[in-house]
Coordinates of C-alpha atoms and ligand atoms in Angstrom, one line a residue:
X12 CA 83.9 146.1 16.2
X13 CA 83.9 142.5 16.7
X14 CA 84.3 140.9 20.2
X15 CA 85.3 137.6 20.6
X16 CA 84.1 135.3 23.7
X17 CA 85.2 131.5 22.8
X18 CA 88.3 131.3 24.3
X19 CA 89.7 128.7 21.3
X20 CA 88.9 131.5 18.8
X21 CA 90.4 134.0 21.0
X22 CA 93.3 132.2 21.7
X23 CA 93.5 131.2 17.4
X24 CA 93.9 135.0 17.0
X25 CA 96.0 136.7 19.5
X26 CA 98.2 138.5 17.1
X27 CA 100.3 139.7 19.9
X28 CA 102.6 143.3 18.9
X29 CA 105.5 144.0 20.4
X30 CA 106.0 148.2 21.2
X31 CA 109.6 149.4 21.0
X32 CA 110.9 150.9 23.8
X33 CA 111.0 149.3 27.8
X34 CA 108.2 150.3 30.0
X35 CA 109.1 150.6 34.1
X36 CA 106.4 150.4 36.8
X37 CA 107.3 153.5 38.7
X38 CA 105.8 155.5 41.9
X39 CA 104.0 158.7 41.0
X40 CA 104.9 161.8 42.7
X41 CA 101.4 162.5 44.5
X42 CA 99.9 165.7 43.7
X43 CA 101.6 165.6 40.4
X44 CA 98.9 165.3 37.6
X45 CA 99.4 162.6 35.3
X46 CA 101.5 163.3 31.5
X47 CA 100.6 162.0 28.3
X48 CA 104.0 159.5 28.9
X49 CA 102.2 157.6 30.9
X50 CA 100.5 154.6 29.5
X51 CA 98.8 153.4 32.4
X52 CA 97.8 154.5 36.0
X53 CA 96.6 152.8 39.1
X54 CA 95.8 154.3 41.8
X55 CA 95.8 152.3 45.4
X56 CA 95.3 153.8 49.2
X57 CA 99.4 153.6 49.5
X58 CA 99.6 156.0 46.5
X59 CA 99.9 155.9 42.3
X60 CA 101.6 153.8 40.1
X61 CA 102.2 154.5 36.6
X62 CA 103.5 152.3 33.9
X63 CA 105.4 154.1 31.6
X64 CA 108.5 154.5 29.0
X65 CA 111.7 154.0 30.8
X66 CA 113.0 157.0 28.7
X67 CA 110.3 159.2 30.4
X68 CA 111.1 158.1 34.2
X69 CA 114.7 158.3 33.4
X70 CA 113.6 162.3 32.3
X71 CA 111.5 162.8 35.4
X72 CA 114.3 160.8 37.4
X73 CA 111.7 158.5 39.1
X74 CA 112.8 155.2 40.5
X75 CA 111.8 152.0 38.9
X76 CA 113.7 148.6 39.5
X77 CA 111.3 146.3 36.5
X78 CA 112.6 146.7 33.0
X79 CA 109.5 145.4 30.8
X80 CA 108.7 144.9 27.6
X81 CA 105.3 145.8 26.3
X82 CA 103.1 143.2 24.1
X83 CA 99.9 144.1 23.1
X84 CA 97.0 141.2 22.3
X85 CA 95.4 142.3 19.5
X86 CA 92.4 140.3 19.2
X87 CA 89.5 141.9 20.4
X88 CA 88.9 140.9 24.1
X89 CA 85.5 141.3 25.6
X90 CA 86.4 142.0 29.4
X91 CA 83.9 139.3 30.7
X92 CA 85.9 136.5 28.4
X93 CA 86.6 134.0 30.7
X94 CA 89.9 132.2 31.0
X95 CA 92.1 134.5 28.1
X96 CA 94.4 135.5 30.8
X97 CA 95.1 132.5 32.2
X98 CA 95.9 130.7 29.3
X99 CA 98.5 133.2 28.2
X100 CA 99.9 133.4 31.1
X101 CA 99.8 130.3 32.1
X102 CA 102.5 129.5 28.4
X103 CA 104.3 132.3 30.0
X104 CA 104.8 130.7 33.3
X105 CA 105.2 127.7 32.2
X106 CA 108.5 128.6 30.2
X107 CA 109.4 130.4 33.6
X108 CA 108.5 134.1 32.0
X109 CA 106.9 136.3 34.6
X110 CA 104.2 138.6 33.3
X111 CA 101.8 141.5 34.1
X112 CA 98.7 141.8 32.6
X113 CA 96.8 145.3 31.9
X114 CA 93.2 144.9 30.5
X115 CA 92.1 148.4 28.4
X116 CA 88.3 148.3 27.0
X117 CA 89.6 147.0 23.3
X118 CA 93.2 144.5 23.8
X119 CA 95.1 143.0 26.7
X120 CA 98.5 144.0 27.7
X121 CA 101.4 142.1 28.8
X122 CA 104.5 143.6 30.3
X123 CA 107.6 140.9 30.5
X124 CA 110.6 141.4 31.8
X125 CA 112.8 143.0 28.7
X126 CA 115.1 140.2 28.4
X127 CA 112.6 137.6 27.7
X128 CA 110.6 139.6 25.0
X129 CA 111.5 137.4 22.0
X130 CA 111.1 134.3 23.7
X131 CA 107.6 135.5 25.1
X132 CA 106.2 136.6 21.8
X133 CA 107.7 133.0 20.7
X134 CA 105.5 131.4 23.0
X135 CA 102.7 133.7 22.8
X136 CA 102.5 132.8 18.7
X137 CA 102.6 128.7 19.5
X138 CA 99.8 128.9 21.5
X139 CA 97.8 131.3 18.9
X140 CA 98.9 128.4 16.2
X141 CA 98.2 125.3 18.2
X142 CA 94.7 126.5 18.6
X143 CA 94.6 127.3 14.8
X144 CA 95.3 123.7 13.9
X145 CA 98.9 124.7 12.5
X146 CA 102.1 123.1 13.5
X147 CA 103.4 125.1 16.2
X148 CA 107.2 126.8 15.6
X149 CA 110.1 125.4 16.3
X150 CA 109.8 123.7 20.1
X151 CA 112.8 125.6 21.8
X152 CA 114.1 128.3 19.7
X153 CA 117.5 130.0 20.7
X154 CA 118.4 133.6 19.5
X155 CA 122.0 134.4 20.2
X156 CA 124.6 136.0 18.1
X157 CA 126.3 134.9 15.3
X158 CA 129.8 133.2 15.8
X159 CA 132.0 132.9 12.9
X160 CA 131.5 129.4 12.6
X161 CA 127.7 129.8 11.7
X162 CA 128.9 131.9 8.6
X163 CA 128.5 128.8 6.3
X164 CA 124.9 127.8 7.6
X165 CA 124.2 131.7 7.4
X166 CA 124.9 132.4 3.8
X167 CA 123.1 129.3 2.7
X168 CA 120.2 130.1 4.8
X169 CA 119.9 133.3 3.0
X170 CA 120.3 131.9 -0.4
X171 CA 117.5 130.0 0.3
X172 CA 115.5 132.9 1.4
X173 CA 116.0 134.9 -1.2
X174 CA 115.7 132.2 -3.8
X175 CA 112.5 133.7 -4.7
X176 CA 113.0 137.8 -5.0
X177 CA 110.6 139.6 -1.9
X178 CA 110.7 142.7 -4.1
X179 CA 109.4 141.1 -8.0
X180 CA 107.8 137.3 -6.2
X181 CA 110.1 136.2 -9.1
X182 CA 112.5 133.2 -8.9
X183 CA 116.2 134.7 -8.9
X184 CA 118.9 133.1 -11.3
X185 CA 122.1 132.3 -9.9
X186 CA 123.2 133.2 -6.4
X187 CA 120.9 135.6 -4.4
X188 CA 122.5 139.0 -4.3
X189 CA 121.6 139.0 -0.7
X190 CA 124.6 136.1 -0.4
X191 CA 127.2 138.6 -1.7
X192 CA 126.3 141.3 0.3
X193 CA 125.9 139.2 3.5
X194 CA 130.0 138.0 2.6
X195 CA 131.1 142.0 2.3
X196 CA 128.8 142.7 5.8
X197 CA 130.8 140.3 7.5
X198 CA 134.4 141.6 6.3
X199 CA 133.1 145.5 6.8
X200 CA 133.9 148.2 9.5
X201 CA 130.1 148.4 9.7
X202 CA 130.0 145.2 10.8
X203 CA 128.8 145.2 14.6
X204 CA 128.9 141.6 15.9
X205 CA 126.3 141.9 18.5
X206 CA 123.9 142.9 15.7
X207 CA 124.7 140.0 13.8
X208 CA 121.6 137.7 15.2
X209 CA 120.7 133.9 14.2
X210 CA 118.0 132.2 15.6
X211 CA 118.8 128.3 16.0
X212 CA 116.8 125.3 16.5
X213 CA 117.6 121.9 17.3
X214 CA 121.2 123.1 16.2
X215 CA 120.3 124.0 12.9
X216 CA 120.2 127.7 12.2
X217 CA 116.6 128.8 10.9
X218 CA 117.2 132.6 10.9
X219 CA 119.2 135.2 10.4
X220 CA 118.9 139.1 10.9
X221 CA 122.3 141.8 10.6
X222 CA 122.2 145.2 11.3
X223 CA 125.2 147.2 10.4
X224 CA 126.6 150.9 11.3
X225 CA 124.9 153.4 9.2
X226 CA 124.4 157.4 9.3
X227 CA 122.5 160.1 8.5
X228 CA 124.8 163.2 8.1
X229 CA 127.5 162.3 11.5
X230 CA 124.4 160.6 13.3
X231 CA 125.4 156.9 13.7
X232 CA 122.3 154.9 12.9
X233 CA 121.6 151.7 12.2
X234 CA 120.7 149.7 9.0
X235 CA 118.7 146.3 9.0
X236 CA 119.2 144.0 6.3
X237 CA 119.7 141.1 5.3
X238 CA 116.9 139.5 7.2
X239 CA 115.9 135.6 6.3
X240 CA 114.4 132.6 7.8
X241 CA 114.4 129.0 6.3
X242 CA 111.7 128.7 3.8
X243 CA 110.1 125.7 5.4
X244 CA 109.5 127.6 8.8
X245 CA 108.5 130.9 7.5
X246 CA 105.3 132.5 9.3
X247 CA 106.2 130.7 12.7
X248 CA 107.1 133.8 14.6
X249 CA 111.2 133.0 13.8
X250 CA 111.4 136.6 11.5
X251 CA 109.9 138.7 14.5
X252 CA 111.2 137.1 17.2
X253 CA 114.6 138.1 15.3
X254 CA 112.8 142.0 15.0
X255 CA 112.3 142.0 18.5
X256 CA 115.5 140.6 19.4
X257 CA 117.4 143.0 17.4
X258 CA 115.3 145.7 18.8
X259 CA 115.9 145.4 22.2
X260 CA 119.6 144.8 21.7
X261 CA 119.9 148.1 19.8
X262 CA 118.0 150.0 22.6
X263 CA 120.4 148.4 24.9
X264 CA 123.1 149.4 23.4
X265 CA 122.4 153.2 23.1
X266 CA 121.6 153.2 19.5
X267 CA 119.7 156.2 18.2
X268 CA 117.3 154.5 15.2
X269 CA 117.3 151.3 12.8
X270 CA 116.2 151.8 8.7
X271 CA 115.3 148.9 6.5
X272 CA 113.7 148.6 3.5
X273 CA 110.7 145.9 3.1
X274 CA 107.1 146.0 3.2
X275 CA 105.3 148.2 5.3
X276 CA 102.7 145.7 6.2
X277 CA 105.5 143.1 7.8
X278 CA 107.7 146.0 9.7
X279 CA 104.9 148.5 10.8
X280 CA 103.9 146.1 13.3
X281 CA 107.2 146.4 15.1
X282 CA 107.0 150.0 15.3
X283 CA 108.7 150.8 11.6
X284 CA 107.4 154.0 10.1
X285 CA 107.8 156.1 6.7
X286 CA 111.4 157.3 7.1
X287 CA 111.1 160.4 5.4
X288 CA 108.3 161.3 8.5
X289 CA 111.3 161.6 10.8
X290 CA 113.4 163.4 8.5
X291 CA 115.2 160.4 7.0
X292 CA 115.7 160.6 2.8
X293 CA 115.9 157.3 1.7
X294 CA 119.6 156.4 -0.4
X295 CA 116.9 156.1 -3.9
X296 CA 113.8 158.5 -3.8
X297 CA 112.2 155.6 -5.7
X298 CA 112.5 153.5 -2.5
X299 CA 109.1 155.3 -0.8
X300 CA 107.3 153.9 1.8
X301 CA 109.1 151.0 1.3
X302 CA 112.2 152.7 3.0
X303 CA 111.1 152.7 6.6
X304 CA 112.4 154.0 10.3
X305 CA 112.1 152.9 14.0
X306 CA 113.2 155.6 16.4
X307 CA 114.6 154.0 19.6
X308 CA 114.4 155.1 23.0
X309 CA 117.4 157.5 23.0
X310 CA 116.2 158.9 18.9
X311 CA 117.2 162.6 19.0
X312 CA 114.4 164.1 16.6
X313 CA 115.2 167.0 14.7
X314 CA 117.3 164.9 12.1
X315 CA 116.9 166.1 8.7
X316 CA 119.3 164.5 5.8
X317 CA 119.7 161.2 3.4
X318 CA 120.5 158.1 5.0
X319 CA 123.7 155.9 4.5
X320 CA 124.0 152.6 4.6
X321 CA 127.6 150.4 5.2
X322 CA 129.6 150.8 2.5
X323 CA 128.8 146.9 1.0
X324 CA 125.4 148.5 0.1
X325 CA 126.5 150.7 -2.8
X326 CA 128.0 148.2 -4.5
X327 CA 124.6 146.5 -4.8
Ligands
COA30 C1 110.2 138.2 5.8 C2 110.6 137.1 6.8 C3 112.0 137.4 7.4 C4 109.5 137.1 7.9 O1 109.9 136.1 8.8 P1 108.8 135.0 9.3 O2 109.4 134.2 10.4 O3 108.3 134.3 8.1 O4 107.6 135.9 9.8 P2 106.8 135.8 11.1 O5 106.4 134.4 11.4 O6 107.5 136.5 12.2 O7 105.5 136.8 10.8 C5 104.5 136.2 10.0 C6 103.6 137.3 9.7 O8 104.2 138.3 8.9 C7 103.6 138.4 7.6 N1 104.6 138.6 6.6 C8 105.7 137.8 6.5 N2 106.4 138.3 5.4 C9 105.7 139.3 4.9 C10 106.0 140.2 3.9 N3 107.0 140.2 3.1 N4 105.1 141.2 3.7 C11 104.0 141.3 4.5 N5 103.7 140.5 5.5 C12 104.6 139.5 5.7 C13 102.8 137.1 7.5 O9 101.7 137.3 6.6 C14 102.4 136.8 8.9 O10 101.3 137.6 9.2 P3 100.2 137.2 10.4 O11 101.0 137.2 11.7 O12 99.2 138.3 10.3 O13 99.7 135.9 10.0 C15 110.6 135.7 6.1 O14 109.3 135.4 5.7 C16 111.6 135.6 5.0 O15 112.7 135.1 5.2 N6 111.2 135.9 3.8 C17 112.1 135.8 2.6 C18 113.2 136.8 2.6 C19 112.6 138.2 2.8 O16 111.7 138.6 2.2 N7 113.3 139.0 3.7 C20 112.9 140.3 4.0 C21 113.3 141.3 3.0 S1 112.9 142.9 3.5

């Protein structure tokens, strides 16, 4: 295990993770023993907090007023580092972001409010690339959703993304099949307009993530895809900001799970499993790991069946 102490190195590698799902600081009923929901206890002479999944308070109906979101630091802190927490939080502040840290023996924690997740893994990825000696991201980054009148700067945004296949690394001849798809989302039933998420900067639009009605069996689920952000500002946080984004949106509107298919290295860090561990067949058995699933708070479990994308899909 290596522990860092220089705070520029430490600050150069932050890596902070996002966890799905809202955490709530809530009052433990006393003489209650502590369940394995809970992801963090302190206990003061007025009585015992807990920090926990808003799905788990709402079960044991406990009262909670905070709606965070949870972002890990996953450098490796060494709890004597001096100054680590004041620098993040001080970004934080700064852009007017409240935030709660928890120190565990390995990584910090931050808890934000839910809302201002994106934005706070935004800044929390500037000030891990300023102190690399990289150009920091875009300097105010808006993620909103998409109005018809972005459709142009959308679709050429993804051609441009998908210029270069993700799934051969090969240039692709002619117009991205991504582009055609994208055009059939938009005109779909699928089609869910609050799902339909650009990120924008200095009034250009630099990103672009949809998520459209899906199902497995008469589950209504959700299915990610397109994704794309402008090739000259990929790697500045812009794709996950629109991951987190789109996450919290989907928990807030009741949704039960999101699929996509992509790299397991890129989507595991936002929570994104193998599907076929929850149950979830992916449309082509060659698909594999590749074909991946994020339960959301309200996920059911005990789903077993193939999953089906909006219609556009199958004419791919
Ligand atoms: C994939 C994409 C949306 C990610 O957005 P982004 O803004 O570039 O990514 P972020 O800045 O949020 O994240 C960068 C991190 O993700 C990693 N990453 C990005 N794309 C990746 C991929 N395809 N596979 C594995 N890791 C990837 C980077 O290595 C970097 O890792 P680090 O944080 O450890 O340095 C963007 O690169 C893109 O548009 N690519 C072309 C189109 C595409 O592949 N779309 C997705 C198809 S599933």
């Amino acid at each position: 295990m290596i522990v860092e102490n220089q705070l520029a190195s430490l600050l150069s590698s932050l890596q902070p993770a996002l966890r799905s799902g809202d955490y709530v600081y809530a009052a433990w009923p006393a003489g209650t023993a502590v369940d394995d929901g809970v992801a963090a206890v302190i206990r003061e002479e007025e009585g015992t907090t807990a920090v926990l999944t808003r799905e788990r308070a709402d079960e044991l109906g406990l009262d909670y007023s905070f709606v965070a979101a949870w972002i890990t630091l996953e450098v490796q802190s060494a709890l004597d580092a001096v100054g680590l927490t004041a620098a993040v939080s001080s970004a934080l502040t700064a852009a007017h972001i409240s935030c709660n840290v928890l120190a565990g023996l390995h990584h910090d924690h931050l808890l934000v409010p839910a809302g201002e997740a994106a934005r706070a893994m935004e800044i929390l990825r500037e000030l891990s690339a300023e102190h690399q000696g990289r150009e920091p991201g875009p300097a105010a980054l808006t993620i909103r959703a998409e109005t018809p009148a972005d459709r142009p700067a959308i679709l050429e945004l993804v051609a441009q993304a998908f210029a270069v296949s993700p799934a051969t690394g090969l240039a692709v001849e002619g117009t991205p099949v991504e582009v055609g798809l994208l055009r059939q989302l938009f005109d779909a039933d699928e089609y869910l307009p609050e799902l339909s998420i650009v990120a924008e900067s200095d009034r250009e639009i630099v990103g672009y993530a949809i998520s459209t009605r899906a199902w497995v069996n008469d589950l209504e689920l959700l299915g990610l895809g397109p994704i794309g952000v402008t090739p000259r500002l990929q790697q500045h946080g812009i794709g996950s900001a629109l991951m987190a984004e789109t996450i919290r949106r989907a928990n807030a509107a009741g949704e039960r799970g999101i699929a996509l298919l992509g790299s397991p290295d890129y989507y595991s860090r936002f929570g994104f499993v193998a599907a076929d561990s929850f149950g979830i067949a992916a449309p082509e058995e060659a698909w594999g790991r590749y074909f991946q699933f994020l339960p959301l708070a309200l996920w059911p479990g005990g789903v077993q069946g193939t999953f089906r994308y909006a219609l556009p899909f199958k004419e791919l």
